[in-house]
Short mmCIF file of N, CA and C in Angstrom, two decimals:
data_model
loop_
_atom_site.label_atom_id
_atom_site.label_comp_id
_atom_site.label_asym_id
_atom_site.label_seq_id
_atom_site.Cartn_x
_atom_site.Cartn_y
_atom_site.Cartn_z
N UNK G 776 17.91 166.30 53.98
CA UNK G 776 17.80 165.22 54.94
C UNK G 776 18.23 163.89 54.33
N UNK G 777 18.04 163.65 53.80
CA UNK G 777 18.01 162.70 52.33
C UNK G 777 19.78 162.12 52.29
N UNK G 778 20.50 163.91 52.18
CA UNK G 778 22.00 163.72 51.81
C UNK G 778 22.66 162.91 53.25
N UNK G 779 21.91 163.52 54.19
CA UNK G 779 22.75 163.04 55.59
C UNK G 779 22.73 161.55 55.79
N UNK G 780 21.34 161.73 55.61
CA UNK G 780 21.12 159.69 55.42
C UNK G 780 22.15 158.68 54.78
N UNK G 781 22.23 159.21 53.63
CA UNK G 781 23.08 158.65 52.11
C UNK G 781 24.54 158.47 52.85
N UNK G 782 24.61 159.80 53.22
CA UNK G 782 26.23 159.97 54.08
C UNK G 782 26.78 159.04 55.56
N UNK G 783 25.16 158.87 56.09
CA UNK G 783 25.65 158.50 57.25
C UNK G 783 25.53 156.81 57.26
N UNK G 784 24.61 156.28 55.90
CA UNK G 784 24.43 155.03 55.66
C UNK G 784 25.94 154.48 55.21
N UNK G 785 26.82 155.52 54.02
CA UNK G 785 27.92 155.53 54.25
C UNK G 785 28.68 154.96 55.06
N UNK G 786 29.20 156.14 55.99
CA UNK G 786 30.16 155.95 56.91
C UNK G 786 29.98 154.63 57.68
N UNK G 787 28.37 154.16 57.99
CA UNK G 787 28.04 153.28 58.46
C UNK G 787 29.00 151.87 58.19
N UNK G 788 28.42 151.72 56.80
CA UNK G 788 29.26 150.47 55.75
C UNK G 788 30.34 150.48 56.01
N UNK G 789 31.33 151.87 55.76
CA UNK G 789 33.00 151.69 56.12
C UNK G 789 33.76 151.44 57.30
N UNK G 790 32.48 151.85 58.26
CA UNK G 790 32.92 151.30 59.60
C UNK G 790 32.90 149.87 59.75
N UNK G 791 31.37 149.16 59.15
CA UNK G 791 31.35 147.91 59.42
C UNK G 791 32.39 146.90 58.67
N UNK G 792 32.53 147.47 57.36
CA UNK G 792 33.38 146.33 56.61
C UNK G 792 34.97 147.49 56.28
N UNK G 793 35.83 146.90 57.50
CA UNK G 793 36.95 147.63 57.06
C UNK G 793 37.79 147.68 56.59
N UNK G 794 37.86 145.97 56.07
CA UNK G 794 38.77 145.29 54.91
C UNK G 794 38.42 146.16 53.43
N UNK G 795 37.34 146.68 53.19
CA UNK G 795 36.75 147.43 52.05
C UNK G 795 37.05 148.87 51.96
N UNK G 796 37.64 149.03 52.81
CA UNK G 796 38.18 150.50 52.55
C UNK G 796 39.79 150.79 52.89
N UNK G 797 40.10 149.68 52.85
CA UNK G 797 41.82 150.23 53.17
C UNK G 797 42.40 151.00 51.88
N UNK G 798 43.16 151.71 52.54
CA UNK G 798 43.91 152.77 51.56
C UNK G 798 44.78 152.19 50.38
N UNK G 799 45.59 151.30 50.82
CA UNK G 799 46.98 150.57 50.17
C UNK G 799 46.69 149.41 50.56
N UNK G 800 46.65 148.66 49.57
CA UNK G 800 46.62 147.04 49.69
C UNK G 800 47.73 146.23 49.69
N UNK G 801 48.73 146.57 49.62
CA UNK G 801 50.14 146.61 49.98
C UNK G 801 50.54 146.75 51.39
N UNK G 802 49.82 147.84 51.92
CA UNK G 802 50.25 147.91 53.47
C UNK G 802 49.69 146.89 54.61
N UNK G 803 48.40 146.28 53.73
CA UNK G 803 48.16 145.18 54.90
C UNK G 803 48.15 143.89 54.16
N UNK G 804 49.26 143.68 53.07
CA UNK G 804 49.33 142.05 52.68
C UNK G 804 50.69 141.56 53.37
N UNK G 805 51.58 140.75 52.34
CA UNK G 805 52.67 140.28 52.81
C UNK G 805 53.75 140.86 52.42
N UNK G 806 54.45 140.49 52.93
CA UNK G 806 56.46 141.31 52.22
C UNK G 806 56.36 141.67 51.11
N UNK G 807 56.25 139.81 50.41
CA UNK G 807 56.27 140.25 49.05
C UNK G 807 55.77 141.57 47.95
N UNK G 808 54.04 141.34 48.32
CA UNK G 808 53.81 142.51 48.21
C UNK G 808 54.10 144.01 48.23
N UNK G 809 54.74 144.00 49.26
CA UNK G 809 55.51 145.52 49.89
C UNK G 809 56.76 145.58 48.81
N UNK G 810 57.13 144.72 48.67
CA UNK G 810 58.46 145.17 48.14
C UNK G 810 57.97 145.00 46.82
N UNK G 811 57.11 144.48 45.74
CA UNK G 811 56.88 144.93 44.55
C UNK G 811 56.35 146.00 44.24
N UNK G 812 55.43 146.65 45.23
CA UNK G 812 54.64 147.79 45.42
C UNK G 812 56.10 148.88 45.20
N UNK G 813 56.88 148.83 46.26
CA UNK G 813 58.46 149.84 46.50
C UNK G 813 59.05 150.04 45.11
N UNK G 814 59.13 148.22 44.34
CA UNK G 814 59.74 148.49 42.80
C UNK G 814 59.01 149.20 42.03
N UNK G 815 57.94 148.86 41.70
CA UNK G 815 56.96 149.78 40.96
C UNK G 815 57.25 151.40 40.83
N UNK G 816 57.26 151.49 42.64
CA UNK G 816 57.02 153.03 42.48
C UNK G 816 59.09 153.52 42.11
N UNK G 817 60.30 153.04 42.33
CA UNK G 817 60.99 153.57 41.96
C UNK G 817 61.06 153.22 40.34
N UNK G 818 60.16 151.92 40.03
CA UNK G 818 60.84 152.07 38.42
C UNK G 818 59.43 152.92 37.41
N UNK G 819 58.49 153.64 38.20
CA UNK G 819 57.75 154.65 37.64
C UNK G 819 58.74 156.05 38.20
N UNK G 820 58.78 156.09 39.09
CA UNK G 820 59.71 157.50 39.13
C UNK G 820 60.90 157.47 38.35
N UNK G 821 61.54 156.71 38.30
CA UNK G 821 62.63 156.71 37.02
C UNK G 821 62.84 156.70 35.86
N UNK G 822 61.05 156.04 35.21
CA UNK G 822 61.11 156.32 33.77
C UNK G 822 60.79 157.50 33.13
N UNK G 823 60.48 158.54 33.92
CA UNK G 823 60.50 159.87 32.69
C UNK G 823 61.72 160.69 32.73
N UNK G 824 62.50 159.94 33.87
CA UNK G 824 63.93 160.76 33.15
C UNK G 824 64.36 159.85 32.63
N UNK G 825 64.53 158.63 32.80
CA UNK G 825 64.80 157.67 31.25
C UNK G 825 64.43 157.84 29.93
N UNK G 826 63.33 158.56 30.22
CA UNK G 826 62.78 159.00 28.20
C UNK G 826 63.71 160.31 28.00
N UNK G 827 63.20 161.36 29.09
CA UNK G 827 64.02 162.53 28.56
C UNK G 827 65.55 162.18 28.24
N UNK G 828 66.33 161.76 29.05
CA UNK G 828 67.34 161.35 28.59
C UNK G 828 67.93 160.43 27.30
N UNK G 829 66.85 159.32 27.27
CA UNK G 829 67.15 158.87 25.66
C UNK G 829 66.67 159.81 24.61
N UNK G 830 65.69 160.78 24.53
CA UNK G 830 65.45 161.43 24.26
C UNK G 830 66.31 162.50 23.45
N UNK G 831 67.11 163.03 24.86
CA UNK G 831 68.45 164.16 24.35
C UNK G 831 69.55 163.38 23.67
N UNK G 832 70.13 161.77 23.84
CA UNK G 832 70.92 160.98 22.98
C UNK G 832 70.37 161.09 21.66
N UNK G 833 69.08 160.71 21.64
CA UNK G 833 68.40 160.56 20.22
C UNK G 833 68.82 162.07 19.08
N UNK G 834 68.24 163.30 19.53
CA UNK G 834 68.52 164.31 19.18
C UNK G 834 70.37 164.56 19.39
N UNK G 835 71.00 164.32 19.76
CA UNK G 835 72.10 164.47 19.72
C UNK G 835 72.76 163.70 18.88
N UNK G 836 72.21 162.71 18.57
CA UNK G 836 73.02 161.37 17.49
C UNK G 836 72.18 162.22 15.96
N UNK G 837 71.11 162.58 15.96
CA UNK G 837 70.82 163.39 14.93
C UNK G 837 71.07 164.52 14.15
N UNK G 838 71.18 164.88 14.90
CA UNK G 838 71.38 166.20 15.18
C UNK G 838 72.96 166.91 15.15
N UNK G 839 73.41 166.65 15.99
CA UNK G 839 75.04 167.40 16.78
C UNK G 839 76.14 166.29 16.17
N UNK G 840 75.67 164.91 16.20
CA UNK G 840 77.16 164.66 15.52
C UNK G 840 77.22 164.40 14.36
N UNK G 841 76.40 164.82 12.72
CA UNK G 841 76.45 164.87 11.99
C UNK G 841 77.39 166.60 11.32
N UNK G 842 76.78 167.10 12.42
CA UNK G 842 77.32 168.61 11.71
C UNK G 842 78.78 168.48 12.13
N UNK G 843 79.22 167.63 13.62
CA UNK G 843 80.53 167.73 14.03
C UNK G 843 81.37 166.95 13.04
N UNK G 844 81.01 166.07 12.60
CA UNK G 844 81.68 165.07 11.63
C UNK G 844 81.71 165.71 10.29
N UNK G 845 80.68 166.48 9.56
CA UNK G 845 80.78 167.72 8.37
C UNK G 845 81.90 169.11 8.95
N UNK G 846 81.93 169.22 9.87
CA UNK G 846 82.55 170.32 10.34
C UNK G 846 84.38 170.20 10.48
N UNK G 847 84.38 168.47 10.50
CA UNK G 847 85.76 167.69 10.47
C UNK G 847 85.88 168.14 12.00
N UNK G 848 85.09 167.98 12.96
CA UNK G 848 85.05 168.12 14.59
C UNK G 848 85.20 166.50 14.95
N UNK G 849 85.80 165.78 15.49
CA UNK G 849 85.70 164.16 15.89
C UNK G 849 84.66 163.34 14.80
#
């Protein structure tokens, strides 16, 4: 009985104050906002293929063109 209370005192609060529960705080500010929120998320989706990729340069400058240059390859 106890839990329903807890739960329904809950829902109560989020109904009353609904500035306190928005999802994205981005979706109800200004432009600005929106569009730094947009950069964020493409320049987090783009940095782990930015590592992997410097990544495979790194190992490749180590790696592959030392033996090609011993090998008299370029």
């Amino acid at each position: 009985m106890n839990r329903f209370l807890a739960i329904g005192f809950l829902l109560l609060t989020c109904l009353c104050i609904p500035e306190g529960v928005e999802a994205c705080s981005s979706c109800f500010s200004g432009e600005e906002t929106r569009a730094t929120y947009i950069g964020t998320t493409v320049f987090l989706s783009l940095l782990p293929i930015a590592i992997i990729v410097g990544m495979g340069i790194a190992v490749r400058r180590r790696y592959v063109d030392p033996e090609n240059q011993a090998a008299g390859r370029s």
